[in-house]
mmCIF file of C-alpha atoms in Angstrom:
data_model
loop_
_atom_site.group_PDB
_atom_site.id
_atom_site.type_symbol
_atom_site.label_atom_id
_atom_site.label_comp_id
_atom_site.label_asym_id
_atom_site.label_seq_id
_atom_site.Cartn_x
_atom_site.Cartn_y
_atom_site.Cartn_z
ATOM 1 C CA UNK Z 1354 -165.666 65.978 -14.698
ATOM 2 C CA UNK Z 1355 -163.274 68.221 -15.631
ATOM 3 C CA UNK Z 1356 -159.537 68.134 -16.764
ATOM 4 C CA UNK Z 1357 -156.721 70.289 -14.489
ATOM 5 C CA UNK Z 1358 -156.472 73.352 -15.504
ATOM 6 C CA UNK Z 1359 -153.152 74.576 -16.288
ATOM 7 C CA UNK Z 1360 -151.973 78.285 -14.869
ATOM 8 C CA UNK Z 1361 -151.616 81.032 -17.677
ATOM 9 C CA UNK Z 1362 -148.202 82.152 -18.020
ATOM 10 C CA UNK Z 1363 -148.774 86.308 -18.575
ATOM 11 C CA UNK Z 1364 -145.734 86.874 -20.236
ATOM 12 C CA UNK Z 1365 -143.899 84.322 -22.731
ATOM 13 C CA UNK Z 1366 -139.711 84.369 -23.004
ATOM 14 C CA UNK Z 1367 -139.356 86.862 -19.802
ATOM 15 C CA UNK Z 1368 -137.312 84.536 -17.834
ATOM 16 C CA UNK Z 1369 -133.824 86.188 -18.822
ATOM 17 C CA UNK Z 1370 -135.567 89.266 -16.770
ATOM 18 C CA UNK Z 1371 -136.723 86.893 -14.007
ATOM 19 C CA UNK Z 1372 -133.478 85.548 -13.483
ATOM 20 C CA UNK Z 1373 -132.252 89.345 -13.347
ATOM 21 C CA UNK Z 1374 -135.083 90.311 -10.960
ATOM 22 C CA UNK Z 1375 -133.939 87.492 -8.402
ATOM 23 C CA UNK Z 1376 -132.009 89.341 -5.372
ATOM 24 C CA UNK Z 1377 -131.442 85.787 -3.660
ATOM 25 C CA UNK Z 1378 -128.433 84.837 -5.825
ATOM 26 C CA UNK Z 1379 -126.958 88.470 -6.478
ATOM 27 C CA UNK Z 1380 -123.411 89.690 -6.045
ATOM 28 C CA UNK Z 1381 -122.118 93.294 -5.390
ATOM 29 C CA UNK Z 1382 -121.778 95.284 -8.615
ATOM 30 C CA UNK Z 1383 -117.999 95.987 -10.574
ATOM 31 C CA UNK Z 1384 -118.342 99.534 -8.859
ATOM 32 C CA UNK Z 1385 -118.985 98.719 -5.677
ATOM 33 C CA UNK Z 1386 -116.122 95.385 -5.871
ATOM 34 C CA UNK Z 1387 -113.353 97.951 -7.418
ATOM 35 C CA UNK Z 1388 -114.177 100.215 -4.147
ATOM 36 C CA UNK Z 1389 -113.425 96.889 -1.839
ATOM 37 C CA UNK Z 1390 -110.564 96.225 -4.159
ATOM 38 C CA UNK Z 1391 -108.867 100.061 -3.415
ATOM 39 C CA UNK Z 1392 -109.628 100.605 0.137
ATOM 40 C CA UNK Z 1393 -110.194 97.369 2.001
ATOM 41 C CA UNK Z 1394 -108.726 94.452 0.097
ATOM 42 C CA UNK Z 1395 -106.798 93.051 3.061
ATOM 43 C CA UNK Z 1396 -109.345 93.257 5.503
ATOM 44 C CA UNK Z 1397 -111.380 91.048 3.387
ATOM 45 C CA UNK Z 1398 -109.289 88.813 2.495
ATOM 46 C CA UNK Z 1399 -108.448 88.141 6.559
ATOM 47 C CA UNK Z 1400 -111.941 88.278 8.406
ATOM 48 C CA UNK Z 1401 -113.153 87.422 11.610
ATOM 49 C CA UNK Z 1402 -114.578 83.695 11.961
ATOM 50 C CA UNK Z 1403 -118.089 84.110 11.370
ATOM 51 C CA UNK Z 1404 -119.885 80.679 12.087
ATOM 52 C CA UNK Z 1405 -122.985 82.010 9.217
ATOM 53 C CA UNK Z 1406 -120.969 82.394 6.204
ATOM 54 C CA UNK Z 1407 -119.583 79.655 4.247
ATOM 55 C CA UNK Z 1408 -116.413 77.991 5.464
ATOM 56 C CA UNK Z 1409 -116.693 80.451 8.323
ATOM 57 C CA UNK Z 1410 -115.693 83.341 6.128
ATOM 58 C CA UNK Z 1411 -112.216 82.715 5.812
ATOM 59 C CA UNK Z 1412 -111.848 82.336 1.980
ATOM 60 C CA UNK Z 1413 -113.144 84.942 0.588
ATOM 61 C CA UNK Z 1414 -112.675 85.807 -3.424
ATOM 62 C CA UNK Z 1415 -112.583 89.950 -3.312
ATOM 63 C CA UNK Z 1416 -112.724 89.902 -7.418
ATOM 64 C CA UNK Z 1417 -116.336 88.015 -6.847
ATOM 65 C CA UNK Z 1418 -117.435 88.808 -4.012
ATOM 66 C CA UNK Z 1419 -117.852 85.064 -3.033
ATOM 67 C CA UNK Z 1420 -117.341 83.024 -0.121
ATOM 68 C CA UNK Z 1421 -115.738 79.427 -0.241
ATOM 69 C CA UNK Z 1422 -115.870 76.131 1.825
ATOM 70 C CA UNK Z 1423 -112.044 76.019 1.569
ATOM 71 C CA UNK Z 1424 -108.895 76.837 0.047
ATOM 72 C CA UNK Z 1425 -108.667 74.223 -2.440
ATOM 73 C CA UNK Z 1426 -112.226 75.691 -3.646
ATOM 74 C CA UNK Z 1427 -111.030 79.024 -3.604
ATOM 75 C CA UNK Z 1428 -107.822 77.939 -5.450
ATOM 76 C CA UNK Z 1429 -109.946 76.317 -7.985
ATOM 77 C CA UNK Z 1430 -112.101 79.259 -8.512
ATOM 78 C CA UNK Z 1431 -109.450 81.055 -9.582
ATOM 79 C CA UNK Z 1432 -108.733 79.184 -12.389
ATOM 80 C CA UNK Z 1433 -112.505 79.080 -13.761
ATOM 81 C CA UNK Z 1434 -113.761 80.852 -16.396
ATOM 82 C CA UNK Z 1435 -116.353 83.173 -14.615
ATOM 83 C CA UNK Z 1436 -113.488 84.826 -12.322
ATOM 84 C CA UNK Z 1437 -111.234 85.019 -15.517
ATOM 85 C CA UNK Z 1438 -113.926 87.310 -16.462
ATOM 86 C CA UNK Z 1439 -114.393 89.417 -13.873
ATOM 87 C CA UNK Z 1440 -110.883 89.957 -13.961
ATOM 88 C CA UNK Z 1441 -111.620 91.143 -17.201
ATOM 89 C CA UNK Z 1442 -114.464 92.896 -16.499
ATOM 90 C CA UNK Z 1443 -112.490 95.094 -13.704
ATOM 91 C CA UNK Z 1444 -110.099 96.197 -16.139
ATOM 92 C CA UNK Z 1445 -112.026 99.030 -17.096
ATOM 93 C CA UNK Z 1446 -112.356 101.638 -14.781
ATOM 94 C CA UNK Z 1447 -115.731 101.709 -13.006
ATOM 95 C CA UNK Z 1448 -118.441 104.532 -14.568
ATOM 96 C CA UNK Z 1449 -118.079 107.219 -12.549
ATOM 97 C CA UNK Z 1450 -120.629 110.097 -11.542
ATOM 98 C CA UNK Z 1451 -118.053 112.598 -13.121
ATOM 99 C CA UNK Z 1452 -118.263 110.933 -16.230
ATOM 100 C CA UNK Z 1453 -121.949 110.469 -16.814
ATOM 101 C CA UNK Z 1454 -121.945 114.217 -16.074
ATOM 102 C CA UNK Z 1455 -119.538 114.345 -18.841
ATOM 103 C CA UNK Z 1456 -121.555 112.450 -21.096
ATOM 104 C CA UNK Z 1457 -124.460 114.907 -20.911
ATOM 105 C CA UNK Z 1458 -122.116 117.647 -21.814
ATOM 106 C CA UNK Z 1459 -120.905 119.173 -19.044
ATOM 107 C CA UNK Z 1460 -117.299 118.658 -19.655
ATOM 108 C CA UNK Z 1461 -115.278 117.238 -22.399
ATOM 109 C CA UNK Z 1462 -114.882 113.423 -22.727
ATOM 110 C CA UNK Z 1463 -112.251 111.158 -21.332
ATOM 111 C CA UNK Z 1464 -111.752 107.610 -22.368
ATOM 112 C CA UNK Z 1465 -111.916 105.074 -19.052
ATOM 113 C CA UNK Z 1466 -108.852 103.993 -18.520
ATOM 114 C CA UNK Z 1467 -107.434 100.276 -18.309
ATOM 115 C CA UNK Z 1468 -105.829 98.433 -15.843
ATOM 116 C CA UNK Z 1469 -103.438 95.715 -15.023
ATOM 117 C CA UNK Z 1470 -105.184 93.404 -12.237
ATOM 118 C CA UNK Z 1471 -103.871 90.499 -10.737
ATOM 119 C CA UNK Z 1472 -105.774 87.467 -8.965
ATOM 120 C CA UNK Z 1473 -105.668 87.747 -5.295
ATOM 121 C CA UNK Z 1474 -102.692 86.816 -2.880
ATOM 122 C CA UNK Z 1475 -103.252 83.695 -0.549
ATOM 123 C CA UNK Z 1476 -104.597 83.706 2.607
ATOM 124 C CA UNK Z 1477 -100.433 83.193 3.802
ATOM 125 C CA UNK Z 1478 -99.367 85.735 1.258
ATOM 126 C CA UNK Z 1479 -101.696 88.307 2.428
ATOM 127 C CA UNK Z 1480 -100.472 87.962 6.219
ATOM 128 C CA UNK Z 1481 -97.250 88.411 4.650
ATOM 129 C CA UNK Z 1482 -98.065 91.338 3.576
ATOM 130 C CA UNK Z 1483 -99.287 91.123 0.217
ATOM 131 C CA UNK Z 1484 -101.830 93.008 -1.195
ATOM 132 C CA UNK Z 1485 -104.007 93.192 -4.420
ATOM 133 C CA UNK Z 1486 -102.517 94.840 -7.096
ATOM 134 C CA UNK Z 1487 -104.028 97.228 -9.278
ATOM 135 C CA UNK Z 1488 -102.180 99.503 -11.898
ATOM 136 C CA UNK Z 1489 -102.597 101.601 -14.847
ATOM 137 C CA UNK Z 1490 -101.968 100.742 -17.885
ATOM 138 C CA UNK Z 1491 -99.279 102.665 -20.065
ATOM 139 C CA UNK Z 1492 -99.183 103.483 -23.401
ATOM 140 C CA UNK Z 1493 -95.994 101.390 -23.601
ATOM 141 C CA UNK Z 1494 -97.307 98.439 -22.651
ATOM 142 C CA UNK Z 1495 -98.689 97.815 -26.299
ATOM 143 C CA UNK Z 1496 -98.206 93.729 -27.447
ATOM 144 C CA UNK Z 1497 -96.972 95.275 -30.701
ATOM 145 C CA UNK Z 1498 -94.917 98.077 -31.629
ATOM 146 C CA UNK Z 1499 -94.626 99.086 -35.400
ATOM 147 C CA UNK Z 1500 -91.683 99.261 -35.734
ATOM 148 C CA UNK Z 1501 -90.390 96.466 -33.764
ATOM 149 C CA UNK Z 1502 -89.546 93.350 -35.877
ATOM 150 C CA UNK Z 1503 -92.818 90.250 -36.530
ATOM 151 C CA UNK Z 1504 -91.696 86.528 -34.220
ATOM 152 C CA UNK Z 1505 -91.065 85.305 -38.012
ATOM 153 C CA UNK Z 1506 -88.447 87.441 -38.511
ATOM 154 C CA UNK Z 1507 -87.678 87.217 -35.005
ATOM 155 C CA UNK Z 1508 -86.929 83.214 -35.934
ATOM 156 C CA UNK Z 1509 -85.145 83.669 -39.050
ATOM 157 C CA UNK Z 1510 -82.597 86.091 -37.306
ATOM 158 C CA UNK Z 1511 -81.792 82.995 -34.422
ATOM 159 C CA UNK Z 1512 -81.542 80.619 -37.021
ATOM 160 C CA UNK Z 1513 -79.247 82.643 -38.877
ATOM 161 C CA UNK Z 1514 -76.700 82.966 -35.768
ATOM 162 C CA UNK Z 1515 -76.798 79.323 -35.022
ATOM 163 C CA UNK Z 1516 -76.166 78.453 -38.734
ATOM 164 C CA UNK Z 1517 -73.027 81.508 -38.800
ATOM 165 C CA UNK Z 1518 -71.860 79.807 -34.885
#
């Protein structure tokens, strides 16, 4: 008879845009996380028992937008490398309306500006009283100033007073 026919794929190499298609798996964007993160950190971070949500939605990872079985998982998560970058990811400050309309010329341009962010308190922290920090960035908080001395010469100086002492 005849052999089993095997389904034509339409489109070859598309499944990096399946994947980004999928709605099952997807998390709440850096805008919409850094407007959790500024106005309702705390409330998230102590919710209600709700019996649908993983580990009754009591650890909750505000960075990620994730829910965890417990607080050993959560405590692990925040030592993994995907909320390390979203950490890093919501340094930047989040694209604005404002500035898009300032990147089709209707006002001059501003650079966004960074941001010191911090992982979460614990769940005993935060009824402590505890909150997510976020803070700007100064210009003073360069690693390196030019004029300030290299950790070589840094070294020779403390072996030089130990030597003279």
């Amino acid at each position: 008879m005849g052999m089993v026919q095997k389904r034509k794929k339409m489109h070859y190499g598309d499944t990096h845009l399946q994947r980004r298609w999928r709605v099952r798996n997807r998390r709440r964007d850096l805008d919409q996380i850094d407007d959790d993160m500024r106005t309702r950190s705390g409330e998230l971070i102590n919710q209600n028992v709700d019996l649908e949500k993983p580990g009754f939605a009591q650890f909750y990872c505000v960075h990620c937008a994730k829910y965890f079985i417990d607080d050993r998982s959560l405590q692990a998560h925040f030592r993994t490398k995907v909320h390390k970058r979203r950490l890093k990811a919501l340094e930047t400050e989040p694209y604005s309306i404002e500035e898009s309309e300032r990147a089709a010329g209707r006002g001059s341009f501003k650079t966004p500006k960074k941001r010191l962010i911090e992982t979460q308190p614990s769940k005993d922290e935060a009824k402590a009283g505890k909150r997510i920090k976020v803070e700007e960035k100064t210009e003073d908080s360069k690693p390196m100033e030019e004029d300030a001395p290299t950790t070589s010469a840094k070294l020779t100086r403390k072996k030089a007073k130990k030597m003279a002492a």
